Amino acid sequence: MATDAVTATERQVWRLRRRPVGEIRDGDLTLEREALPELADGQFLLKILYISLDPTNRIWMSDAEGYMPPVGLGEPMRALVAGRVVASRKPGVAEGQIYSGLGVLADAMITDGQGLNRLDLPKGLSLATAFGALGMVGPTAYFGLLDIGRPKAGETLVVSAASGGVGQVVGQIGKIKGCRVIGIAGGPEKCRYIVDELGFDAAIDYKNEDVGARLDALAPDGVDINFEQVGGAIMQAVVARLRRFGRMPLCGLISGYNDVEPADWPGKWGLVLMRRLTIQGFIILDYVDRYPEAIRDLVGWMAEGKLKTRQDVRDGLDRAVEHLNSLYTGGNFGKLLVRVSPDAEG
Ligand SMILES: NC(=O)c1ccc[n+]([C@@H]2O[C@H](COP(=O)([O-])OP(=O)(O)OC[C@H]3O[C@@H](n4cnc5c(N)ncnc54)[C@H](OP(=O)(O)O)[C@@H]3O)[C@@H](O)[C@H]2O)c1
């Protein structure tokens, strides 16, 4: 139902003012209050309820080669959002509906709906869980592991950043598929969580243990699948232990996202050849048409109690950039979201 009633006249928005060098610093982005224009035909006003803070946000701030154009200087910072329609002049879009997808780091946005999809909450799930776990990280884990990792029962799967948004889902799908799952995470609390609460077979605390030595003890015959999210020394330790015909879905390289100069691959190509390894980078955007397949299975596993997810929800748009920075030091525990509005679950 279309309506002419516009209920917000201004918004707060983070704009990119400078390309960060290294970690994001004060002044790279600024939070600004600005007037919202009147809705035009074909547009609707979304009150943003949750914002997803993702490692890739840092990639979008850089003008190095990426998979999407960088955010322009002076533009609103791009982010994945979930919001409620509060006014609409777009046929088929009605007040009260929830939309999620590509938006901006703000408390409201006017949109024609491009990049956004209607979000119908699966029964029994909060918006934080549906948006946080199923919006991007769940499908990323699903397609990366099942399409590229091709797990078989009895195989050994290693996943890094294991307690985070993607990692927690990867490990549990690995268990559902009958793999032996070893998670790598920072600190004893995260390691306990993935084993005791999520059912991983073992955890390696890379902040306090030697990853290579622990892998040798836990998987003396080697590793079949390395779901890679971190890069650097952790990746090298796992790659060196991949077995013949091992697979490596290359999902992320978070340890290097703040690097000023990208690190070089340290000469393991011989090993890729000799062991016939498959290493494939992937970006979830390539799977958008197949999302329903992932959502159907993920929601089904959640309903059966086989898949648990943890969201790390922080309040307030004003500290969003500070929270974003915490991703690169492991300050989050679970999928990191900002609750922009106190009535987000309302
Ligand atoms: N390809 C795609 O389409 C796609 C989609 C979504 C996400 N991703 C990638 O998947 C990875 C995880 O994303 P997420 O959203 O699920 O984030 P997340 O795992 O919830 O948060 C990031 C985690 O990375 C770990 N980390 C950060 N810096 C590290 C370092 N230097 N060394 C080792 N671990 C480090 C931290 O965990 P610890 O405390 O355990 O260190 C931190 O909690 C990222 O690389 C991201 O870019 C890719």
mmCIF file of C-alpha atoms and ligand atoms in Angstrom:
data_model
loop_
_atom_site.group_PDB
_atom_site.id
_atom_site.type_symbol
_atom_site.label_atom_id
_atom_site.label_comp_id
_atom_site.label_asym_id
_atom_site.label_seq_id
_atom_site.Cartn_x
_atom_site.Cartn_y
_atom_site.Cartn_z
ATOM 1 C CA MET A 1 0.000 0.000 0.000
ATOM 2 C CA ALA A 2 1.554 3.316 -1.020
ATOM 3 C CA THR A 3 1.325 6.299 1.274
ATOM 4 C CA ASP A 4 2.382 9.931 1.116
ATOM 5 C CA ALA A 5 3.165 10.176 4.824
ATOM 6 C CA VAL A 6 6.871 10.783 5.358
ATOM 7 C CA THR A 7 7.714 10.185 9.001
ATOM 8 C CA ALA A 8 11.418 11.115 9.146
ATOM 9 C CA THR A 9 12.810 14.405 7.994
ATOM 10 C CA GLU A 10 16.440 13.908 8.902
ATOM 11 C CA ARG A 11 18.929 11.136 9.527
ATOM 12 C CA GLN A 12 22.364 10.409 10.939
ATOM 13 C CA VAL A 13 24.822 8.907 8.482
ATOM 14 C CA TRP A 14 28.495 7.918 8.466
ATOM 15 C CA ARG A 15 30.293 9.351 5.435
ATOM 16 C CA LEU A 16 33.733 8.250 4.211
ATOM 17 C CA ARG A 17 35.978 11.315 4.374
ATOM 18 C CA ARG A 18 39.449 9.785 3.893
ATOM 19 C CA ARG A 19 40.746 6.374 2.770
ATOM 20 C CA PRO A 20 42.157 4.658 5.862
ATOM 21 C CA VAL A 21 45.840 3.804 5.920
ATOM 22 C CA GLY A 22 46.166 0.769 8.177
ATOM 23 C CA GLU A 23 43.396 0.523 10.737
ATOM 24 C CA ILE A 24 40.434 2.898 10.511
ATOM 25 C CA ARG A 25 41.181 6.077 12.464
ATOM 26 C CA ASP A 26 39.153 8.978 13.842
ATOM 27 C CA GLY A 27 38.286 11.289 10.990
ATOM 28 C CA ASP A 28 38.377 8.638 8.239
ATOM 29 C CA LEU A 29 34.605 8.538 8.593
ATOM 30 C CA THR A 30 32.386 11.164 10.182
ATOM 31 C CA LEU A 31 28.883 10.847 11.603
ATOM 32 C CA GLU A 32 26.720 13.598 10.181
ATOM 33 C CA ARG A 33 23.130 14.743 10.640
ATOM 34 C CA GLU A 34 21.395 15.697 7.442
ATOM 35 C CA ALA A 35 17.955 16.450 6.064
ATOM 36 C CA LEU A 36 16.143 13.789 4.089
ATOM 37 C CA PRO A 37 14.518 14.859 0.831
ATOM 38 C CA GLU A 38 10.858 14.171 0.066
ATOM 39 C CA LEU A 39 10.105 10.730 -1.297
ATOM 40 C CA ALA A 40 9.797 10.583 -5.081
ATOM 41 C CA ASP A 41 7.537 8.155 -6.908
ATOM 42 C CA GLY A 42 9.022 4.656 -6.810
ATOM 43 C CA GLN A 43 10.911 5.260 -3.559
ATOM 44 C CA PHE A 44 10.406 4.250 0.038
ATOM 45 C CA LEU A 45 11.850 5.306 3.383
ATOM 46 C CA LEU A 46 13.524 2.617 5.436
ATOM 47 C CA LYS A 47 14.098 3.070 9.153
ATOM 48 C CA ILE A 48 17.256 1.066 9.719
ATOM 49 C CA LEU A 49 16.983 -1.344 12.650
ATOM 50 C CA TYR A 50 20.194 -3.395 12.415
ATOM 51 C CA ILE A 51 23.471 -2.883 10.573
ATOM 52 C CA SER A 52 25.815 -5.749 9.855
ATOM 53 C CA LEU A 53 29.471 -4.898 10.515
ATOM 54 C CA ASP A 54 31.567 -7.046 8.216
ATOM 55 C CA PRO A 55 35.303 -7.445 7.606
ATOM 56 C CA THR A 56 34.640 -6.495 3.993
ATOM 57 C CA ASN A 57 33.607 -2.970 5.057
ATOM 58 C CA ARG A 58 37.314 -2.164 5.270
ATOM 59 C CA ILE A 59 37.831 -3.475 1.724
ATOM 60 C CA TRP A 60 35.059 -1.166 0.473
ATOM 61 C CA MET A 61 36.942 1.848 1.933
ATOM 62 C CA SER A 62 40.077 1.091 -0.075
ATOM 63 C CA ASP A 63 40.689 1.907 -3.722
ATOM 64 C CA ALA A 64 42.841 -1.207 -4.220
ATOM 65 C CA GLU A 65 41.320 -3.812 -6.575
ATOM 66 C CA GLY A 66 38.171 -5.254 -4.999
ATOM 67 C CA TYR A 67 35.059 -7.118 -6.037
ATOM 68 C CA MET A 68 32.867 -3.984 -5.893
ATOM 69 C CA PRO A 69 33.702 -0.342 -6.607
ATOM 70 C CA PRO A 70 35.112 1.444 -3.540
ATOM 71 C CA VAL A 71 32.890 3.831 -1.603
ATOM 72 C CA GLY A 72 33.598 7.314 -2.984
ATOM 73 C CA LEU A 73 35.064 10.000 -0.739
ATOM 74 C CA GLY A 74 32.232 12.021 0.795
ATOM 75 C CA GLU A 75 29.683 9.275 0.129
ATOM 76 C CA PRO A 76 27.650 7.475 2.793
ATOM 77 C CA MET A 77 29.508 4.358 3.947
ATOM 78 C CA ARG A 78 28.067 1.201 2.388
ATOM 79 C CA ALA A 79 26.777 -1.504 4.744
ATOM 80 C CA LEU A 80 24.362 -4.413 4.890
ATOM 81 C CA VAL A 81 21.221 -3.310 6.703
ATOM 82 C CA ALA A 82 17.828 -4.528 7.844
ATOM 83 C CA GLY A 83 15.050 -1.977 8.264
ATOM 84 C CA ARG A 84 11.352 -1.331 8.457
ATOM 85 C CA VAL A 85 9.438 0.601 5.798
ATOM 86 C CA VAL A 86 7.978 3.733 7.395
ATOM 87 C CA ALA A 87 6.703 5.450 4.244
ATOM 88 C CA SER A 88 6.362 4.307 0.670
ATOM 89 C CA ARG A 89 5.643 5.690 -2.763
ATOM 90 C CA LYS A 90 6.610 2.432 -4.412
ATOM 91 C CA PRO A 91 3.794 0.133 -5.481
ATOM 92 C CA GLY A 92 3.973 -3.204 -3.695
ATOM 93 C CA VAL A 93 6.041 -1.864 -0.802
ATOM 94 C CA ALA A 94 4.018 -1.185 2.327
ATOM 95 C CA GLU A 95 4.613 0.379 5.726
ATOM 96 C CA GLY A 96 5.721 -2.134 8.330
ATOM 97 C CA GLN A 97 7.460 -4.496 5.882
ATOM 98 C CA ILE A 98 11.050 -5.472 6.644
ATOM 99 C CA TYR A 99 13.715 -5.219 3.936
ATOM 100 C CA SER A 100 17.377 -6.219 4.112
ATOM 101 C CA GLY A 101 20.387 -6.009 1.840
ATOM 102 C CA LEU A 102 22.796 -3.359 0.613
ATOM 103 C CA GLY A 103 22.313 -0.019 2.313
ATOM 104 C CA VAL A 104 24.272 2.597 4.188
ATOM 105 C CA LEU A 105 25.710 3.084 7.659
ATOM 106 C CA ALA A 106 22.871 5.315 8.846
ATOM 107 C CA ASP A 107 19.647 5.271 10.817
ATOM 108 C CA ALA A 108 17.437 5.832 7.753
ATOM 109 C CA MET A 109 17.664 5.679 3.987
ATOM 110 C CA ILE A 110 15.528 6.578 1.023
ATOM 111 C CA THR A 111 15.721 3.904 -1.641
ATOM 112 C CA ASP A 112 14.144 2.561 -4.793
ATOM 113 C CA GLY A 113 14.727 -0.921 -3.381
ATOM 114 C CA GLN A 114 17.722 -1.845 -5.540
ATOM 115 C CA GLY A 115 19.959 -4.306 -3.676
ATOM 116 C CA LEU A 116 17.296 -4.916 -1.039
ATOM 117 C CA ASN A 117 14.973 -7.871 -0.582
ATOM 118 C CA ARG A 118 11.848 -8.381 1.500
ATOM 119 C CA LEU A 119 12.740 -10.301 4.648
ATOM 120 C CA ASP A 120 10.065 -12.592 6.015
ATOM 121 C CA LEU A 121 11.131 -13.779 9.442
ATOM 122 C CA PRO A 122 11.331 -17.572 9.617
ATOM 123 C CA LYS A 123 9.123 -18.855 12.452
ATOM 124 C CA GLY A 124 10.747 -18.574 15.875
ATOM 125 C CA LEU A 125 13.723 -16.459 14.775
ATOM 126 C CA SER A 126 14.458 -12.931 15.975
ATOM 127 C CA LEU A 127 15.327 -10.307 13.394
ATOM 128 C CA ALA A 128 18.888 -10.249 14.767
ATOM 129 C CA THR A 129 19.278 -13.968 14.080
ATOM 130 C CA ALA A 130 17.514 -13.959 10.718
ATOM 131 C CA PHE A 131 19.476 -10.962 9.457
ATOM 132 C CA GLY A 132 22.733 -11.752 11.252
ATOM 133 C CA ALA A 133 23.049 -15.458 10.603
ATOM 134 C CA LEU A 134 21.065 -15.887 7.400
ATOM 135 C CA GLY A 135 21.650 -12.527 5.679
ATOM 136 C CA MET A 136 25.163 -13.136 4.425
ATOM 137 C CA VAL A 137 27.359 -15.234 6.692
ATOM 138 C CA GLY A 138 25.167 -18.357 6.700
ATOM 139 C CA PRO A 139 24.946 -18.578 2.887
ATOM 140 C CA THR A 140 28.693 -17.827 2.667
ATOM 141 C CA ALA A 141 29.455 -20.766 4.936
ATOM 142 C CA TYR A 142 26.961 -22.975 3.094
ATOM 143 C CA PHE A 143 28.111 -22.435 -0.482
ATOM 144 C CA GLY A 144 31.800 -22.085 0.345
ATOM 145 C CA LEU A 145 31.885 -25.356 2.229
ATOM 146 C CA LEU A 146 29.425 -27.432 0.202
ATOM 147 C CA ASP A 147 30.187 -26.220 -3.333
ATOM 148 C CA ILE A 148 33.909 -25.648 -3.054
ATOM 149 C CA GLY A 149 34.968 -27.678 -0.010
ATOM 150 C CA ARG A 150 32.828 -30.673 -1.102
ATOM 151 C CA PRO A 151 32.987 -32.376 2.317
ATOM 152 C CA LYS A 152 32.698 -36.134 2.616
ATOM 153 C CA ALA A 153 31.956 -38.086 5.785
ATOM 154 C CA GLY A 154 35.109 -38.990 7.655
ATOM 155 C CA GLU A 155 37.195 -36.153 6.225
ATOM 156 C CA THR A 156 39.048 -33.638 8.374
ATOM 157 C CA LEU A 157 37.912 -30.018 8.028
ATOM 158 C CA VAL A 158 39.807 -27.058 9.466
ATOM 159 C CA VAL A 159 38.164 -23.645 9.742
ATOM 160 C CA SER A 160 39.863 -20.442 10.884
ATOM 161 C CA ALA A 161 38.076 -17.485 12.578
ATOM 162 C CA ALA A 162 35.982 -20.385 13.830
ATOM 163 C CA SER A 163 33.829 -18.652 16.439
ATOM 164 C CA GLY A 164 32.839 -15.778 14.139
ATOM 165 C CA GLY A 165 29.839 -15.252 11.904
ATOM 166 C CA VAL A 166 30.888 -17.506 9.016
ATOM 167 C CA GLY A 167 33.169 -19.847 10.955
ATOM 168 C CA GLN A 168 30.614 -21.026 13.493
ATOM 169 C CA VAL A 169 28.263 -22.078 10.666
ATOM 170 C CA VAL A 170 31.011 -23.747 8.602
ATOM 171 C CA GLY A 171 32.042 -25.974 11.494
ATOM 172 C CA GLN A 172 28.497 -27.052 12.280
ATOM 173 C CA ILE A 173 27.692 -27.830 8.625
ATOM 174 C CA GLY A 174 30.912 -29.838 8.584
ATOM 175 C CA LYS A 175 29.621 -31.862 11.547
ATOM 176 C CA ILE A 176 26.228 -32.335 9.840
ATOM 177 C CA LYS A 177 28.097 -33.734 6.825
ATOM 178 C CA GLY A 178 30.058 -36.171 9.002
ATOM 179 C CA CYS A 179 33.457 -34.443 9.034
ATOM 180 C CA ARG A 180 35.919 -34.244 11.866
ATOM 181 C CA VAL A 181 36.060 -30.500 12.543
ATOM 182 C CA ILE A 182 38.975 -28.537 13.987
ATOM 183 C CA GLY A 183 38.377 -24.837 14.610
ATOM 184 C CA ILE A 184 41.087 -22.193 14.991
ATOM 185 C CA ALA A 185 40.128 -19.244 17.180
ATOM 186 C CA GLY A 186 41.709 -16.593 19.397
ATOM 187 C CA GLY A 187 41.537 -17.256 23.146
ATOM 188 C CA PRO A 188 40.270 -19.967 25.496
ATOM 189 C CA GLU A 189 36.698 -18.674 25.732
ATOM 190 C CA LYS A 190 36.100 -18.844 21.972
ATOM 191 C CA CYS A 191 37.791 -22.262 21.809
ATOM 192 C CA ARG A 192 35.602 -23.607 24.604
ATOM 193 C CA TYR A 193 32.502 -22.251 22.868
ATOM 194 C CA ILE A 194 33.120 -23.976 19.543
ATOM 195 C CA VAL A 195 33.811 -27.343 21.169
ATOM 196 C CA ASP A 196 31.398 -27.361 24.135
ATOM 197 C CA GLU A 197 28.473 -25.468 22.624
ATOM 198 C CA LEU A 198 28.789 -25.988 18.876
ATOM 199 C CA GLY A 199 30.122 -29.544 18.902
ATOM 200 C CA PHE A 200 33.400 -29.075 17.002
ATOM 201 C CA ASP A 201 35.789 -31.971 17.658
ATOM 202 C CA ALA A 202 38.750 -29.807 18.655
ATOM 203 C CA ALA A 203 39.927 -26.218 18.852
ATOM 204 C CA ILE A 204 43.295 -24.551 18.439
ATOM 205 C CA ASP A 205 43.882 -21.300 20.303
ATOM 206 C CA TYR A 206 46.216 -19.544 17.865
ATOM 207 C CA LYS A 207 46.936 -16.783 20.371
ATOM 208 C CA ASN A 208 48.375 -19.242 22.904
ATOM 209 C CA GLU A 209 49.317 -22.343 20.920
ATOM 210 C CA ASP A 210 51.542 -23.303 17.992
ATOM 211 C CA VAL A 211 49.023 -23.948 15.199
ATOM 212 C CA GLY A 212 51.277 -26.283 13.207
ATOM 213 C CA ALA A 213 52.263 -28.414 16.215
ATOM 214 C CA ARG A 214 48.660 -28.707 17.370
ATOM 215 C CA LEU A 215 47.520 -29.688 13.856
ATOM 216 C CA ASP A 216 50.209 -32.391 13.755
ATOM 217 C CA ALA A 217 48.862 -33.768 17.032
ATOM 218 C CA LEU A 218 45.163 -33.484 16.163
ATOM 219 C CA ALA A 219 45.351 -34.513 12.504
ATOM 220 C CA PRO A 220 48.503 -36.626 12.029
ATOM 221 C CA ASP A 221 47.268 -37.828 8.619
ATOM 222 C CA GLY A 222 46.670 -34.275 7.410
ATOM 223 C CA VAL A 223 43.730 -32.084 6.522
ATOM 224 C CA ASP A 224 41.234 -32.612 3.678
ATOM 225 C CA ILE A 225 39.540 -29.196 3.648
ATOM 226 C CA ASN A 226 40.845 -25.847 4.831
ATOM 227 C CA PHE A 227 38.045 -23.260 4.989
ATOM 228 C CA GLU A 228 40.313 -20.222 4.932
ATOM 229 C CA GLN A 229 39.240 -16.923 6.443
ATOM 230 C CA VAL A 230 42.398 -15.404 7.894
ATOM 231 C CA GLY A 231 45.514 -15.757 5.699
ATOM 232 C CA GLY A 232 49.099 -15.208 6.885
ATOM 233 C CA ALA A 233 50.892 -17.650 9.167
ATOM 234 C CA ILE A 234 47.716 -19.522 10.145
ATOM 235 C CA MET A 235 46.876 -20.218 6.509
ATOM 236 C CA GLN A 236 50.428 -21.341 5.790
ATOM 237 C CA ALA A 237 50.383 -23.777 8.702
ATOM 238 C CA VAL A 238 47.158 -25.394 7.451
ATOM 239 C CA VAL A 239 48.059 -25.411 3.744
ATOM 240 C CA ALA A 240 51.313 -27.200 4.526
ATOM 241 C CA ARG A 241 49.209 -29.999 6.071
ATOM 242 C CA LEU A 242 46.627 -30.381 3.302
ATOM 243 C CA ARG A 243 46.457 -33.934 1.966
ATOM 244 C CA ARG A 244 46.478 -35.043 -1.677
ATOM 245 C CA PHE A 245 43.409 -33.700 -3.486
ATOM 246 C CA GLY A 246 42.733 -31.379 -0.554
ATOM 247 C CA ARG A 247 40.397 -28.420 -1.087
ATOM 248 C CA MET A 248 40.638 -24.857 0.152
ATOM 249 C CA PRO A 249 37.633 -22.569 -0.187
ATOM 250 C CA LEU A 250 39.299 -19.163 0.128
ATOM 251 C CA CYS A 251 36.644 -17.119 1.871
ATOM 252 C CA GLY A 252 38.671 -14.324 3.454
ATOM 253 C CA LEU A 253 42.113 -13.031 4.426
ATOM 254 C CA ILE A 254 41.211 -10.837 7.371
ATOM 255 C CA SER A 255 44.725 -10.716 8.860
ATOM 256 C CA GLY A 256 45.755 -8.577 5.874
ATOM 257 C CA TYR A 257 42.798 -6.225 5.443
ATOM 258 C CA ASN A 258 44.540 -3.386 7.273
ATOM 259 C CA ASP A 259 47.888 -3.993 5.545
ATOM 260 C CA VAL A 260 49.244 -1.063 3.588
ATOM 261 C CA GLU A 261 51.074 -3.410 1.185
ATOM 262 C CA PRO A 262 49.455 -6.806 0.456
ATOM 263 C CA ALA A 263 51.549 -9.765 1.641
ATOM 264 C CA ASP A 264 53.008 -12.040 -1.020
ATOM 265 C CA TRP A 265 52.052 -15.703 -1.303
ATOM 266 C CA PRO A 266 55.146 -17.339 0.155
ATOM 267 C CA GLY A 267 56.070 -19.834 -2.524
ATOM 268 C CA LYS A 268 53.968 -22.933 -1.863
ATOM 269 C CA TRP A 269 52.983 -23.492 -5.484
ATOM 270 C CA GLY A 270 55.028 -26.694 -5.692
ATOM 271 C CA LEU A 271 52.953 -28.150 -2.931
ATOM 272 C CA VAL A 272 49.710 -27.199 -4.721
ATOM 273 C CA LEU A 273 50.965 -29.107 -7.765
ATOM 274 C CA MET A 274 52.409 -32.168 -6.032
ATOM 275 C CA ARG A 275 49.373 -32.693 -3.832
ATOM 276 C CA ARG A 276 46.816 -31.730 -6.542
ATOM 277 C CA LEU A 277 45.202 -29.146 -4.282
ATOM 278 C CA THR A 278 42.184 -27.087 -5.282
ATOM 279 C CA ILE A 279 42.260 -23.509 -4.001
ATOM 280 C CA GLN A 280 39.291 -21.417 -5.023
ATOM 281 C CA GLY A 281 38.428 -17.907 -3.965
ATOM 282 C CA PHE A 282 34.741 -17.076 -3.916
ATOM 283 C CA ILE A 283 32.484 -14.114 -3.226
ATOM 284 C CA ILE A 284 28.989 -14.734 -1.924
ATOM 285 C CA LEU A 285 27.519 -12.268 -4.438
ATOM 286 C CA ASP A 286 28.073 -14.948 -7.093
ATOM 287 C CA TYR A 287 25.576 -17.195 -5.303
ATOM 288 C CA VAL A 288 22.732 -14.717 -4.830
ATOM 289 C CA ASP A 289 20.425 -16.607 -7.219
ATOM 290 C CA ARG A 290 20.847 -19.739 -5.116
ATOM 291 C CA TYR A 291 20.152 -18.091 -1.735
ATOM 292 C CA PRO A 292 16.787 -19.845 -1.236
ATOM 293 C CA GLU A 293 18.566 -23.216 -1.301
ATOM 294 C CA ALA A 294 20.881 -22.152 1.525
ATOM 295 C CA ILE A 295 18.150 -20.495 3.579
ATOM 296 C CA ARG A 296 15.931 -23.586 3.319
ATOM 297 C CA ASP A 297 18.668 -25.873 4.683
ATOM 298 C CA LEU A 298 20.025 -23.445 7.284
ATOM 299 C CA VAL A 299 16.557 -22.722 8.699
ATOM 300 C CA GLY A 300 15.784 -26.455 8.681
ATOM 301 C CA TRP A 301 18.970 -27.263 10.614
ATOM 302 C CA MET A 302 18.204 -24.483 13.099
ATOM 303 C CA ALA A 303 14.699 -25.875 13.671
ATOM 304 C CA GLU A 304 16.167 -29.349 14.243
ATOM 305 C CA GLY A 305 18.625 -27.937 16.791
ATOM 306 C CA LYS A 306 21.641 -28.900 14.640
ATOM 307 C CA LEU A 307 22.729 -25.332 13.939
ATOM 308 C CA LYS A 308 23.205 -22.665 16.590
ATOM 309 C CA THR A 309 24.392 -19.155 15.899
ATOM 310 C CA ARG A 310 25.625 -16.442 18.147
ATOM 311 C CA GLN A 311 25.125 -12.758 17.359
ATOM 312 C CA ASP A 312 27.238 -10.055 19.027
ATOM 313 C CA VAL A 313 24.832 -7.112 19.140
ATOM 314 C CA ARG A 314 26.091 -3.616 20.044
ATOM 315 C CA ASP A 315 23.810 -0.656 20.596
ATOM 316 C CA GLY A 316 24.027 2.707 18.888
ATOM 317 C CA LEU A 317 25.048 4.019 15.505
ATOM 318 C CA ASP A 318 27.507 6.504 17.040
ATOM 319 C CA ARG A 319 30.057 3.794 17.977
ATOM 320 C CA ALA A 320 29.665 1.727 14.805
ATOM 321 C CA VAL A 321 33.133 2.496 13.439
ATOM 322 C CA GLU A 322 34.815 1.655 16.742
ATOM 323 C CA HIS A 323 32.935 -1.674 16.767
ATOM 324 C CA LEU A 324 33.933 -2.303 13.162
ATOM 325 C CA ASN A 325 37.609 -1.940 14.089
ATOM 326 C CA SER A 326 37.194 -4.607 16.761
ATOM 327 C CA LEU A 327 36.658 -7.231 14.019
ATOM 328 C CA TYR A 328 40.335 -6.995 13.055
ATOM 329 C CA THR A 329 41.559 -7.788 16.563
ATOM 330 C CA GLY A 330 38.973 -10.413 17.480
ATOM 331 C CA GLY A 331 37.011 -8.060 19.759
ATOM 332 C CA ASN A 332 33.729 -9.561 18.498
ATOM 333 C CA PHE A 333 32.321 -12.896 19.620
ATOM 334 C CA GLY A 334 29.846 -14.079 16.986
ATOM 335 C CA LYS A 335 28.254 -12.197 14.106
ATOM 336 C CA LEU A 336 28.736 -8.484 14.791
ATOM 337 C CA LEU A 337 25.631 -6.302 14.466
ATOM 338 C CA VAL A 338 24.738 -2.774 15.474
ATOM 339 C CA ARG A 339 21.220 -2.329 16.842
ATOM 340 C CA VAL A 340 20.358 1.115 15.553
ATOM 341 C CA SER A 341 16.905 1.360 17.014
ATOM 342 C CA PRO A 342 15.758 0.204 20.471
ATOM 343 C CA ASP A 343 12.508 -1.118 18.936
ATOM 344 C CA ALA A 344 14.417 -3.269 16.418
ATOM 345 C CA GLU A 345 12.606 -6.458 17.381
ATOM 346 C CA GLY A 346 9.301 -4.581 17.766
HETATM 347 N N1 LIG B 1 33.962 -14.444 0.374
HETATM 348 C C1 LIG B 1 32.841 -13.920 0.849
HETATM 349 O O1 LIG B 1 31.863 -13.700 0.122
HETATM 350 C C2 LIG B 1 32.776 -13.583 2.307
HETATM 351 C C3 LIG B 1 31.546 -13.288 2.938
HETATM 352 C C4 LIG B 1 31.544 -13.036 4.319
HETATM 353 C C5 LIG B 1 32.743 -13.052 5.030
HETATM 354 N N2 LIG B 1 33.899 -13.316 4.374
HETATM 355 C C6 LIG B 1 35.191 -13.383 5.072
HETATM 356 O O2 LIG B 1 35.088 -14.368 6.090
HETATM 357 C C7 LIG B 1 35.924 -14.010 7.190
HETATM 358 C C8 LIG B 1 35.084 -13.993 8.462
HETATM 359 O O3 LIG B 1 34.060 -13.018 8.333
HETATM 360 P P1 LIG B 1 32.940 -12.877 9.449
HETATM 361 O O4 LIG B 1 31.988 -11.863 8.954
HETATM 362 O O5 LIG B 1 32.436 -14.202 9.827
HETATM 363 O O6 LIG B 1 33.758 -12.222 10.654
HETATM 364 P P2 LIG B 1 33.997 -12.825 12.101
HETATM 365 O O7 LIG B 1 34.670 -14.149 11.929
HETATM 366 O O8 LIG B 1 32.734 -12.771 12.860
HETATM 367 O O9 LIG B 1 34.989 -11.762 12.715
HETATM 368 C C9 LIG B 1 36.299 -11.694 12.281
HETATM 369 C C10 LIG B 1 37.197 -12.617 13.128
HETATM 370 O O10 LIG B 1 38.418 -12.796 12.458
HETATM 371 C C11 LIG B 1 39.404 -13.141 13.397
HETATM 372 N N3 LIG B 1 40.629 -12.376 13.127
HETATM 373 C C12 LIG B 1 40.735 -11.035 12.961
HETATM 374 N N4 LIG B 1 42.020 -10.695 12.723
HETATM 375 C C13 LIG B 1 42.719 -11.849 12.762
HETATM 376 C C14 LIG B 1 44.101 -12.167 12.591
HETATM 377 N N5 LIG B 1 45.019 -11.208 12.338
HETATM 378 N N6 LIG B 1 44.475 -13.458 12.688
HETATM 379 C C15 LIG B 1 43.564 -14.428 12.944
HETATM 380 N N7 LIG B 1 42.250 -14.197 13.117
HETATM 381 C C16 LIG B 1 41.836 -12.920 13.018
HETATM 382 C C17 LIG B 1 38.862 -12.757 14.775
HETATM 383 O O11 LIG B 1 38.561 -13.968 15.463
HETATM 384 P P3 LIG B 1 39.565 -14.532 16.619
HETATM 385 O O12 LIG B 1 39.188 -13.832 17.874
HETATM 386 O O13 LIG B 1 39.284 -15.977 16.611
HETATM 387 O O14 LIG B 1 40.923 -14.138 16.173
HETATM 388 C C18 LIG B 1 37.572 -12.019 14.468
HETATM 389 O O15 LIG B 1 36.593 -12.231 15.449
HETATM 390 C C19 LIG B 1 36.556 -12.673 6.827
HETATM 391 O O16 LIG B 1 37.811 -12.912 6.247
HETATM 392 C C20 LIG B 1 35.598 -12.113 5.782
HETATM 393 O O17 LIG B 1 36.215 -11.202 4.921
HETATM 394 C C21 LIG B 1 33.930 -13.573 3.036
#
